[in-house]
PDB file of C-alpha atoms in Angstrom:
ATOM      1  CA  MET K   1     -18.043  12.850 -14.294  1.00 86.00           C
ATOM      2  CA  THR K   2     -19.654  12.997 -17.744  1.00 93.00           C
ATOM      3  CA  GLN K   3     -16.326  13.450 -19.521  1.00 95.00           C
ATOM      4  CA  LEU K   4     -14.832  10.394 -17.802  1.00 96.00           C
ATOM      5  CA  ILE K   5     -17.888   8.285 -18.599  1.00 96.00           C
ATOM      6  CA  GLU K   6     -17.608   9.267 -22.262  1.00 97.00           C
ATOM      7  CA  LEU K   7     -13.859   8.475 -22.289  1.00 97.00           C
ATOM      8  CA  CYS K   8     -14.317   5.082 -20.635  1.00 97.00           C
ATOM      9  CA  THR K   9     -17.130   4.192 -22.991  1.00 97.00           C
ATOM     10  CA  LYS K  10     -15.050   5.214 -26.014  1.00 97.00           C
ATOM     11  CA  LEU K  11     -11.930   3.280 -24.902  1.00 97.00           C
ATOM     12  CA  ASN K  12     -13.891   0.345 -23.433  1.00 97.00           C
ATOM     13  CA  ILE K  13     -12.489   0.946 -19.934  1.00 97.00           C
ATOM     14  CA  GLU K  14     -14.477  -0.723 -17.159  1.00 97.00           C
ATOM     15  CA  PHE K  15     -15.914   1.740 -14.645  1.00 97.00           C
ATOM     16  CA  LYS K  16     -18.353   1.853 -11.763  1.00 97.00           C
ATOM     17  CA  GLU K  17     -20.230   4.671 -10.128  1.00 97.00           C
ATOM     18  CA  ASN K  18     -20.794   4.950  -6.366  1.00 97.00           C
ATOM     19  CA  GLU K  19     -18.727   1.834  -5.738  1.00 97.00           C
ATOM     20  CA  PRO K  20     -18.398   0.823  -2.038  1.00 97.00           C
ATOM     21  CA  MET K  21     -14.763   1.123  -0.963  1.00 97.00           C
ATOM     22  CA  THR K  22     -15.313  -1.661   1.558  1.00 96.00           C
ATOM     23  CA  LYS K  23     -14.656  -3.918  -1.448  1.00 96.00           C
ATOM     24  CA  HIS K  24     -11.323  -2.299  -2.280  1.00 96.00           C
ATOM     25  CA  THR K  25      -9.468  -1.922   1.029  1.00 96.00           C
ATOM     26  CA  THR K  26      -8.024  -4.527   3.388  1.00 96.00           C
ATOM     27  CA  PHE K  27      -9.661  -2.641   6.281  1.00 97.00           C
ATOM     28  CA  LYS K  28     -13.109  -3.351   4.721  1.00 97.00           C
ATOM     29  CA  ILE K  29     -14.128   0.178   5.685  1.00 97.00           C
ATOM     30  CA  GLY K  30     -15.333   3.189   3.716  1.00 96.00           C
ATOM     31  CA  GLY K  31     -18.192   4.787   1.866  1.00 97.00           C
ATOM     32  CA  PRO K  32     -18.625   4.828  -1.916  1.00 97.00           C
ATOM     33  CA  ALA K  33     -16.217   6.187  -4.497  1.00 97.00           C
ATOM     34  CA  ARG K  34     -18.040   8.600  -6.797  1.00 96.00           C
ATOM     35  CA  PHE K  35     -16.324   7.025  -9.813  1.00 97.00           C
ATOM     36  CA  LEU K  36     -14.008   4.032 -10.021  1.00 97.00           C
ATOM     37  CA  VAL K  37     -12.077   2.890 -13.106  1.00 97.00           C
ATOM     38  CA  TYR K  38      -9.984  -0.116 -14.112  1.00 97.00           C
ATOM     39  CA  PRO K  39      -7.432   0.984 -16.735  1.00 97.00           C
ATOM     40  CA  GLU K  40      -5.716  -1.816 -18.649  1.00 96.00           C
ATOM     41  CA  ASN K  41      -2.513  -0.072 -19.756  1.00 97.00           C
ATOM     42  CA  GLU K  42      -0.418   3.067 -19.350  1.00 97.00           C
ATOM     43  CA  GLU K  43      -1.996   4.726 -22.370  1.00 97.00           C
ATOM     44  CA  GLN K  44      -5.422   4.482 -20.763  1.00 98.00           C
ATOM     45  CA  ILE K  45      -4.070   5.878 -17.481  1.00 98.00           C
ATOM     46  CA  GLY K  46      -2.655   8.829 -19.421  1.00 98.00           C
ATOM     47  CA  GLU K  47      -5.997   9.528 -21.089  1.00 98.00           C
ATOM     48  CA  ILE K  48      -7.846   9.287 -17.769  1.00 98.00           C
ATOM     49  CA  VAL K  49      -5.372  11.678 -16.147  1.00 98.00           C
ATOM     50  CA  LYS K  50      -5.713  14.205 -18.975  1.00 97.00           C
ATOM     51  CA  THR K  51      -9.506  14.042 -18.961  1.00 97.00           C
ATOM     52  CA  ALA K  52      -9.744  14.311 -15.184  1.00 96.00           C
ATOM     53  CA  LYS K  53      -7.366  17.272 -15.141  1.00 96.00           C
ATOM     54  CA  ALA K  54      -9.330  19.104 -17.829  1.00 96.00           C
ATOM     55  CA  ALA K  55     -12.578  18.502 -15.940  1.00 95.00           C
ATOM     56  CA  GLY K  56     -11.133  19.421 -12.532  1.00 95.00           C
ATOM     57  CA  ILE K  57     -11.693  15.950 -11.124  1.00 95.00           C
ATOM     58  CA  ARG K  58      -9.474  14.644  -8.328  1.00 95.00           C
ATOM     59  CA  LEU K  59      -7.717  11.338  -9.035  1.00 96.00           C
ATOM     60  CA  ILE K  60      -6.650   8.694  -6.526  1.00 96.00           C
ATOM     61  CA  ALA K  61      -4.725   5.586  -7.578  1.00 96.00           C
ATOM     62  CA  ILE K  62      -4.869   2.420  -5.479  1.00 96.00           C
ATOM     63  CA  GLY K  63      -3.663  -1.153  -5.710  1.00 94.00           C
ATOM     64  CA  ASN K  64      -4.715  -3.620  -3.035  1.00 91.00           C
ATOM     65  CA  GLY K  65      -5.866  -0.866  -0.674  1.00 93.00           C
ATOM     66  CA  SER K  66      -3.728  -2.321   2.113  1.00 91.00           C
ATOM     67  CA  ASN K  67      -2.616   0.945   3.732  1.00 90.00           C
ATOM     68  CA  LEU K  68      -5.811   2.898   3.207  1.00 95.00           C
ATOM     69  CA  LEU K  69      -8.611   4.071   5.494  1.00 97.00           C
ATOM     70  CA  VAL K  70     -11.528   5.555   3.573  1.00 97.00           C
ATOM     71  CA  ASP K  71     -13.924   8.095   5.068  1.00 97.00           C
ATOM     72  CA  ASP K  72     -17.407   6.857   5.975  1.00 97.00           C
ATOM     73  CA  ASP K  73     -18.905   9.373   3.538  1.00 97.00           C
ATOM     74  CA  GLY K  74     -16.790   7.945   0.732  1.00 96.00           C
ATOM     75  CA  ILE K  75     -14.495   9.536  -1.831  1.00 95.00           C
ATOM     76  CA  ASP K  76     -15.665  12.407  -4.027  1.00 94.00           C
ATOM     77  CA  ALA K  77     -13.099  11.632  -6.706  1.00 95.00           C
ATOM     78  CA  CYS K  78     -12.153   9.231  -9.457  1.00 97.00           C
ATOM     79  CA  VAL K  79     -10.463   6.160  -7.957  1.00 97.00           C
ATOM     80  CA  MET K  80      -8.162   4.353 -10.373  1.00 97.00           C
ATOM     81  CA  VAL K  81      -7.612   0.680  -9.516  1.00 97.00           C
ATOM     82  CA  LEU K  82      -4.412  -0.927 -10.774  1.00 96.00           C
ATOM     83  CA  ASP K  83      -5.271  -4.611 -10.498  1.00 91.00           C
ATOM     84  CA  GLU K  84      -4.597  -7.757 -12.544  1.00 90.00           C
ATOM     85  CA  HIS K  85      -4.109  -5.666 -15.690  1.00 93.00           C
ATOM     86  CA  PHE K  86      -0.953  -4.345 -14.004  1.00 96.00           C
ATOM     87  CA  ALA K  87       0.354  -7.607 -12.544  1.00 96.00           C
ATOM     88  CA  ASP K  88       3.226  -8.346 -14.949  1.00 97.00           C
ATOM     89  CA  ILE K  89       6.392  -9.766 -13.347  1.00 98.00           C
ATOM     90  CA  ARG K  90       9.444 -10.579 -15.447  1.00 98.00           C
ATOM     91  CA  LEU K  91      13.225 -10.725 -15.498  1.00 98.00           C
ATOM     92  CA  ILE K  92      15.074  -7.827 -17.108  1.00 96.00           C
ATOM     93  CA  ASP K  93      18.437  -9.526 -16.648  1.00 96.00           C
ATOM     94  CA  ASP K  94      19.958 -12.147 -14.333  1.00 95.00           C
ATOM     95  CA  GLU K  95      19.605  -9.924 -11.262  1.00 97.00           C
ATOM     96  CA  THR K  96      16.830  -7.462 -12.152  1.00 98.00           C
ATOM     97  CA  ILE K  97      13.070  -7.903 -11.863  1.00 98.00           C
ATOM     98  CA  TYR K  98      10.455  -5.666 -13.429  1.00 98.00           C
ATOM     99  CA  ALA K  99       7.085  -5.728 -11.660  1.00 98.00           C
ATOM    100  CA  SER K 100       3.991  -3.776 -12.676  1.00 98.00           C
ATOM    101  CA  ALA K 101       2.431  -1.616  -9.982  1.00 97.00           C
ATOM    102  CA  GLY K 102      -0.556  -3.905  -9.468  1.00 97.00           C
ATOM    103  CA  ALA K 103       1.517  -7.044  -8.877  1.00 97.00           C
ATOM    104  CA  MET K 104       1.266  -8.263  -5.303  1.00 96.00           C
ATOM    105  CA  LEU K 105       4.503  -8.085  -3.318  1.00 96.00           C
ATOM    106  CA  ILE K 106       4.101 -11.660  -2.130  1.00 95.00           C
ATOM    107  CA  LYS K 107       3.998 -12.889  -5.748  1.00 97.00           C
ATOM    108  CA  VAL K 108       7.116 -10.900  -6.644  1.00 98.00           C
ATOM    109  CA  CYS K 109       8.877 -12.448  -3.640  1.00 97.00           C
ATOM    110  CA  ARG K 110       7.970 -15.917  -4.901  1.00 97.00           C
ATOM    111  CA  PHE K 111       9.149 -15.015  -8.396  1.00 98.00           C
ATOM    112  CA  ALA K 112      12.464 -13.833  -6.972  1.00 98.00           C
ATOM    113  CA  TYR K 113      12.869 -17.080  -5.049  1.00 98.00           C
ATOM    114  CA  GLU K 114      12.055 -19.173  -8.123  1.00 97.00           C
ATOM    115  CA  ASN K 115      14.842 -17.371  -9.966  1.00 98.00           C
ATOM    116  CA  GLY K 116      17.335 -17.659  -7.117  1.00 98.00           C
ATOM    117  CA  LEU K 117      17.314 -13.940  -6.325  1.00 98.00           C
ATOM    118  CA  SER K 118      17.725 -12.577  -2.801  1.00 98.00           C
ATOM    119  CA  GLY K 119      17.028  -9.201  -1.238  1.00 97.00           C
ATOM    120  CA  LEU K 120      13.232  -9.075  -1.232  1.00 97.00           C
ATOM    121  CA  GLU K 121      12.573 -11.672   1.459  1.00 97.00           C
ATOM    122  CA  PHE K 122      11.586  -8.980   3.981  1.00 96.00           C
ATOM    123  CA  ALA K 123       8.481  -8.225   1.887  1.00 95.00           C
ATOM    124  CA  TYR K 124       7.166 -11.797   1.935  1.00 95.00           C
ATOM    125  CA  GLY K 125       3.765 -11.530   3.585  1.00 88.00           C
ATOM    126  CA  ILE K 126       3.297  -7.772   3.215  1.00 91.00           C
ATOM    127  CA  PRO K 127      -0.287  -7.660   1.879  1.00 89.00           C
ATOM    128  CA  GLY K 128       0.228  -4.819  -0.574  1.00 91.00           C
ATOM    129  CA  SER K 129       0.871  -4.210  -4.231  1.00 96.00           C
ATOM    130  CA  CYS K 130       4.214  -3.168  -5.689  1.00 97.00           C
ATOM    131  CA  GLY K 131       2.958   0.320  -6.447  1.00 97.00           C
ATOM    132  CA  GLY K 132       1.919   0.842  -2.848  1.00 95.00           C
ATOM    133  CA  GLY K 133       5.186  -0.674  -1.652  1.00 96.00           C
ATOM    134  CA  ALA K 134       7.206   1.818  -3.677  1.00 97.00           C
ATOM    135  CA  PHE K 135       4.927   4.741  -2.816  1.00 97.00           C
ATOM    136  CA  MET K 136       5.438   4.298   0.936  1.00 95.00           C
ATOM    137  CA  ASN K 137       8.852   2.600   0.852  1.00 96.00           C
ATOM    138  CA  ALA K 138       7.351  -0.442   2.574  1.00 95.00           C
ATOM    139  CA  GLY K 139       9.569  -2.354   4.913  1.00 93.00           C
ATOM    140  CA  ALA K 140       9.723  -5.031   7.596  1.00 90.00           C
ATOM    141  CA  TYR K 141      12.198  -7.088   9.584  1.00 90.00           C
ATOM    142  CA  GLY K 142      15.155  -4.834   8.843  1.00 90.00           C
ATOM    143  CA  GLY K 143      14.577  -4.476   5.090  1.00 95.00           C
ATOM    144  CA  GLU K 144      12.773  -1.909   2.962  1.00 96.00           C
ATOM    145  CA  MET K 145      12.048  -1.197  -0.667  1.00 98.00           C
ATOM    146  CA  LYS K 146      14.847   1.359  -0.907  1.00 97.00           C
ATOM    147  CA  ASP K 147      17.314  -1.533  -0.508  1.00 97.00           C
ATOM    148  CA  VAL K 148      16.275  -3.031  -3.854  1.00 98.00           C
ATOM    149  CA  LEU K 149      14.253  -0.411  -5.766  1.00 98.00           C
ATOM    150  CA  TYR K 150      16.308   1.700  -8.169  1.00 97.00           C
ATOM    151  CA  LYS K 151      13.764   2.872 -10.747  1.00 98.00           C
ATOM    152  CA  CYS K 152      10.025   3.509 -11.111  1.00 98.00           C
ATOM    153  CA  SER K 153       7.978   4.171 -14.221  1.00 98.00           C
ATOM    154  CA  HIS K 154       4.982   6.455 -13.873  1.00 98.00           C
ATOM    155  CA  ILE K 155       2.359   8.613 -15.531  1.00 98.00           C
ATOM    156  CA  ASP K 156       2.754  12.202 -14.421  1.00 97.00           C
ATOM    157  CA  ALA K 157       0.098  14.780 -13.519  1.00 95.00           C
ATOM    158  CA  ASN K 158      -0.152  15.814 -17.182  1.00 96.00           C
ATOM    159  CA  GLY K 159      -0.797  12.262 -18.382  1.00 97.00           C
ATOM    160  CA  GLU K 160       2.721  11.731 -19.772  1.00 98.00           C
ATOM    161  CA  ALA K 161       4.933   8.676 -19.163  1.00 98.00           C
ATOM    162  CA  GLY K 162       8.184   9.112 -17.261  1.00 98.00           C
ATOM    163  CA  PHE K 163      10.670   7.623 -14.803  1.00 98.00           C
ATOM    164  CA  LEU K 164      12.372   8.381 -11.519  1.00 98.00           C
ATOM    165  CA  THR K 165      15.664   6.706 -10.656  1.00 98.00           C
ATOM    166  CA  GLY K 166      18.134   6.559  -7.781  1.00 96.00           C
ATOM    167  CA  ASP K 167      18.163   9.509  -5.418  1.00 97.00           C
ATOM    168  CA  ASP K 168      15.292  11.162  -7.293  1.00 98.00           C
ATOM    169  CA  LEU K 169      12.989   8.537  -5.769  1.00 98.00           C
ATOM    170  CA  LYS K 170      13.651  10.210  -2.382  1.00 98.00           C
ATOM    171  CA  LEU K 171      13.082   6.983  -0.509  1.00 97.00           C
ATOM    172  CA  SER K 172      13.071   7.398   3.260  1.00 96.00           C
ATOM    173  CA  TYR K 173      11.153   5.900   6.162  1.00 94.00           C
ATOM    174  CA  ARG K 174       7.614   5.257   4.831  1.00 93.00           C
ATOM    175  CA  HIS K 175       8.024   7.971   2.216  1.00 95.00           C
ATOM    176  CA  SER K 176       8.949   8.536  -1.431  1.00 97.00           C
ATOM    177  CA  ALA K 177       8.887  11.320  -3.986  1.00 98.00           C
ATOM    178  CA  TYR K 178       5.486  10.036  -5.093  1.00 97.00           C
ATOM    179  CA  TYR K 179       3.860  11.378  -1.937  1.00 92.00           C
ATOM    180  CA  ASP K 180       4.359  14.871  -3.310  1.00 92.00           C
ATOM    181  CA  ASN K 181       4.679  14.791  -7.105  1.00 94.00           C
ATOM    182  CA  GLY K 182       1.191  13.718  -8.208  1.00 91.00           C
ATOM    183  CA  CYS K 183       2.506  10.904 -10.424  1.00 97.00           C
ATOM    184  CA  ILE K 184       0.930   7.450 -10.675  1.00 98.00           C
ATOM    185  CA  ILE K 185       3.440   4.615 -10.318  1.00 98.00           C
ATOM    186  CA  THR K 186       3.058   2.004 -13.052  1.00 98.00           C
ATOM    187  CA  GLY K 187       6.136  -0.221 -12.654  1.00 98.00           C
ATOM    188  CA  LEU K 188       9.115  -1.042 -10.465  1.00 98.00           C
ATOM    189  CA  TYR K 189      12.682  -2.110 -11.298  1.00 98.00           C
ATOM    190  CA  LEU K 190      14.279  -4.174  -8.523  1.00 98.00           C
ATOM    191  CA  LYS K 191      17.973  -5.012  -8.311  1.00 98.00           C
ATOM    192  CA  LEU K 192      18.559  -8.254  -6.395  1.00 98.00           C
ATOM    193  CA  LYS K 193      21.444 -10.692  -5.898  1.00 98.00           C
ATOM    194  CA  LYS K 194      21.960 -14.310  -6.833  1.00 98.00           C
ATOM    195  CA  ALA K 195      21.802 -16.621  -3.824  1.00 97.00           C
ATOM    196  CA  ASP K 196      21.091 -20.194  -2.786  1.00 97.00           C
ATOM    197  CA  LYS K 197      17.394 -20.974  -3.247  1.00 97.00           C
ATOM    198  CA  ALA K 198      17.224 -23.074  -0.105  1.00 97.00           C
ATOM    199  CA  GLU K 199      18.533 -20.164   1.972  1.00 97.00           C
ATOM    200  CA  ILE K 200      16.084 -17.742   0.343  1.00 97.00           C
ATOM    201  CA  LYS K 201      13.152 -20.065   1.033  1.00 96.00           C
ATOM    202  CA  ALA K 202      14.225 -20.654   4.623  1.00 97.00           C
ATOM    203  CA  LYS K 203      14.294 -16.908   5.278  1.00 96.00           C
ATOM    204  CA  MET K 204      10.923 -16.365   3.584  1.00 96.00           C
ATOM    205  CA  ASP K 205       9.326 -19.201   5.554  1.00 95.00           C
ATOM    206  CA  ASP K 206      10.780 -17.869   8.804  1.00 95.00           C
ATOM    207  CA  LEU K 207       9.476 -14.349   8.252  1.00 94.00           C
ATOM    208  CA  LEU K 208       6.037 -15.568   7.188  1.00 92.00           C
ATOM    209  CA  SER K 209       5.839 -17.771  10.272  1.00 94.00           C
ATOM    210  CA  ARG K 210       6.758 -14.828  12.479  1.00 92.00           C
ATOM    211  CA  ARG K 211       4.046 -12.705  10.867  1.00 92.00           C
ATOM    212  CA  ARG K 212       1.411 -15.384  11.426  1.00 91.00           C
ATOM    213  CA  ASP K 213       2.471 -15.874  15.036  1.00 92.00           C
ATOM    214  CA  LYS K 214       2.606 -12.199  15.995  1.00 92.00           C
ATOM    215  CA  GLN K 215       0.197 -10.312  13.741  1.00 93.00           C
ATOM    216  CA  PRO K 216      -3.650 -10.369  13.737  1.00 94.00           C
ATOM    217  CA  LEU K 217      -3.938 -11.581  10.156  1.00 92.00           C
ATOM    218  CA  GLU K 218      -7.354 -13.103  10.843  1.00 95.00           C
ATOM    219  CA  TYR K 219      -8.970  -9.648  11.049  1.00 96.00           C
ATOM    220  CA  PRO K 220      -9.290  -6.853   8.478  1.00 96.00           C
ATOM    221  CA  SER K 221      -6.727  -4.126   9.089  1.00 96.00           C
ATOM    222  CA  ALA K 222      -4.361  -1.814   7.254  1.00 94.00           C
ATOM    223  CA  GLY K 223      -1.227  -3.342   8.735  1.00 91.00           C
ATOM    224  CA  SER K 224       0.859  -1.380  11.219  1.00 93.00           C
ATOM    225  CA  THR K 225      -1.247   1.571  12.292  1.00 96.00           C
ATOM    226  CA  PHE K 226       1.481   3.931  13.480  1.00 96.00           C
ATOM    227  CA  LYS K 227       4.942   4.733  12.225  1.00 94.00           C
ATOM    228  CA  ARG K 228       7.848   3.617  14.390  1.00 93.00           C
ATOM    229  CA  PRO K 229       8.947   6.529  16.612  1.00 95.00           C
ATOM    230  CA  GLU K 230      12.708   6.925  16.655  1.00 92.00           C
ATOM    231  CA  GLY K 231      14.110   4.786  19.447  1.00 94.00           C
ATOM    232  CA  TYR K 232      10.788   3.102  20.231  1.00 95.00           C
ATOM    233  CA  PHE K 233       8.187   0.664  18.931  1.00 95.00           C
ATOM    234  CA  ALA K 234       4.631   1.960  18.632  1.00 97.00           C
ATOM    235  CA  GLY K 235       3.047  -1.328  19.669  1.00 96.00           C
ATOM    236  CA  ALA K 236       5.167  -1.572  22.816  1.00 97.00           C
ATOM    237  CA  LEU K 237       4.282   1.990  23.816  1.00 98.00           C
ATOM    238  CA  ILE K 238       0.572   1.362  23.289  1.00 98.00           C
ATOM    239  CA  GLU K 239       0.709  -1.840  25.327  1.00 97.00           C
ATOM    240  CA  GLN K 240       2.741  -0.082  28.036  1.00 97.00           C
ATOM    241  CA  CYS K 241      -0.124   2.399  28.333  1.00 98.00           C
ATOM    242  CA  SER K 242      -2.609  -0.444  28.975  1.00 97.00           C
ATOM    243  CA  LEU K 243      -4.416   0.101  25.675  1.00 98.00           C
ATOM    244  CA  LYS K 244      -4.121  -3.460  24.364  1.00 97.00           C
ATOM    245  CA  GLY K 245      -7.629  -4.668  23.534  1.00 97.00           C
ATOM    246  CA  ARG K 246      -9.156  -1.174  23.810  1.00 98.00           C
ATOM    247  CA  THR K 247     -12.208  -0.777  21.578  1.00 98.00           C
ATOM    248  CA  VAL K 248     -14.231   1.997  20.008  1.00 98.00           C
ATOM    249  CA  GLY K 249     -17.264   0.659  18.194  1.00 98.00           C
ATOM    250  CA  GLY K 250     -16.075  -2.107  15.875  1.00 98.00           C
ATOM    251  CA  ALA K 251     -12.424  -1.008  16.009  1.00 98.00           C
ATOM    252  CA  GLN K 252      -9.981  -2.582  18.443  1.00 98.00           C
ATOM    253  CA  VAL K 253      -6.334  -2.371  19.409  1.00 98.00           C
ATOM    254  CA  SER K 254      -5.376  -5.940  18.595  1.00 97.00           C
ATOM    255  CA  GLU K 255      -4.992  -8.259  21.568  1.00 96.00           C
ATOM    256  CA  LYS K 256      -2.343 -10.090  19.549  1.00 95.00           C
ATOM    257  CA  HIS K 257      -0.199  -7.105  18.519  1.00 96.00           C
ATOM    258  CA  SER K 258      -0.841  -3.624  19.930  1.00 97.00           C
ATOM    259  CA  GLY K 259       0.670  -1.992  16.855  1.00 96.00           C
ATOM    260  CA  PHE K 260      -2.415  -2.990  14.865  1.00 97.00           C
ATOM    261  CA  VAL K 261      -5.864  -1.423  15.010  1.00 98.00           C
ATOM    262  CA  ILE K 262      -8.249  -4.011  13.567  1.00 98.00           C
ATOM    263  CA  ASN K 263     -11.813  -4.141  12.303  1.00 98.00           C
ATOM    264  CA  ARG K 264     -13.428  -6.683  14.608  1.00 97.00           C
ATOM    265  CA  GLY K 265     -16.675  -6.304  12.690  1.00 95.00           C
ATOM    266  CA  GLY K 266     -18.659  -3.326  11.499  1.00 95.00           C
ATOM    267  CA  ALA K 267     -15.978  -0.761  12.302  1.00 98.00           C
ATOM    268  CA  THR K 268     -16.367   2.668  10.748  1.00 98.00           C
ATOM    269  CA  CYS K 269     -13.677   5.112   9.744  1.00 98.00           C
ATOM    270  CA  ARG K 270     -14.708   7.280  12.695  1.00 98.00           C
ATOM    271  CA  ASP K 271     -14.303   4.317  15.073  1.00 98.00           C
ATOM    272  CA  VAL K 272     -10.740   3.783  13.839  1.00 98.00           C
ATOM    273  CA  LEU K 273      -9.792   7.455  13.977  1.00 98.00           C
ATOM    274  CA  ASP K 274     -11.258   7.910  17.458  1.00 98.00           C
ATOM    275  CA  LEU K 275      -9.380   4.850  18.718  1.00 98.00           C
ATOM    276  CA  CYS K 276      -6.153   6.039  17.117  1.00 98.00           C
ATOM    277  CA  LYS K 277      -6.577   9.409  18.811  1.00 98.00           C
ATOM    278  CA  ILE K 278      -7.045   7.730  22.172  1.00 98.00           C
ATOM    279  CA  CYS K 279      -3.833   5.791  21.576  1.00 98.00           C
ATOM    280  CA  SER K 280      -1.776   8.768  20.437  1.00 98.00           C
ATOM    281  CA  ASP K 281      -3.090  11.088  23.173  1.00 98.00           C
ATOM    282  CA  THR K 282      -2.522   8.509  25.909  1.00 98.00           C
ATOM    283  CA  VAL K 283       0.970   7.593  24.726  1.00 98.00           C
ATOM    284  CA  LEU K 284       1.959  11.260  24.515  1.00 98.00           C
ATOM    285  CA  GLU K 285       0.581  11.984  27.973  1.00 98.00           C
ATOM    286  CA  GLN K 286       2.182   8.975  29.646  1.00 98.00           C
ATOM    287  CA  THR K 287       5.488   8.679  27.779  1.00 97.00           C
ATOM    288  CA  GLY K 288       6.059  11.984  26.005  1.00 97.00           C
ATOM    289  CA  VAL K 289       6.376  10.174  22.655  1.00 97.00           C
ATOM    290  CA  THR K 290       4.361  11.376  19.646  1.00 97.00           C
ATOM    291  CA  LEU K 291       2.769   8.695  17.482  1.00 97.00           C
ATOM    292  CA  GLU K 292       2.209   9.426  13.793  1.00 96.00           C
ATOM    293  CA  MET K 293      -0.271   7.388  11.779  1.00 95.00           C
ATOM    294  CA  GLU K 294       1.180   5.255   9.017  1.00 94.00           C
ATOM    295  CA  ILE K 295      -2.219   4.585   7.452  1.00 94.00           C
ATOM    296  CA  ARG K 296      -3.357   6.994   4.749  1.00 93.00           C
ATOM    297  CA  VAL K 297      -6.785   8.469   5.436  1.00 94.00           C
ATOM    298  CA  THR K 298      -8.701   9.376   2.289  1.00 93.00           C
ATOM    299  CA  LYS K 299     -12.009  11.115   1.635  1.00 90.00           C
TER     300      LYS K 299
END
């Protein structure tokens, strides 16, 4: 990592070595990242990408770490954190919002409401950043990012700035072009619609209340653990198989919502993976339905 250390020192980019990933994921699980950096702008991201590529160093970009399960042995890579330096939210025109990749979805939802813009209410309460939301086409309660996202800015695998728009984003269920292209999302362009502020707020409040009532927000987790199988709900299948409350080490199938595997305290990555395997194997055996993990596992 010598080249990256020299670059960060030269450009005054904050970095840490052997940084525990428990501090950077909502699951509060994971060993240390070999190298972790906090770029402040796109130019710095580009320089980091170029240096890492030349040195043969793997790069992983994260925001709030809300859909991430990190291996107990950590990450032998450079982890790039897009945090408050990438939290810009602003109006492009009367119906378009630009949000930097590190901006939290819940803050963008509030910004939309304050400007009388509707279409993003479904994301109110999703505990992720905009970059992560675009990367996985986040969705809830009948809405998803593809309904409002029409353009993303990024830094590509060669360290150059670029964009993807429209169909090139390849937005589908919990997937986008960014899963495969090696680019780092830096900003989102969201097309919304003017609406009555009272109606927007009522919908946001309703969805947030439903989340609090039904989801185990009091425990660390990575949100919904499994993707929704076509024609089914993962949580219902898991509960049907009498797995609600099942534990492995510090990991547990939530007693509040079976679609969530939570960290009840001291859970390891292995605990979570073993519990997820029990769930998927049991559901397949008893119902014939295959469960696919929604959480990204990284090492």
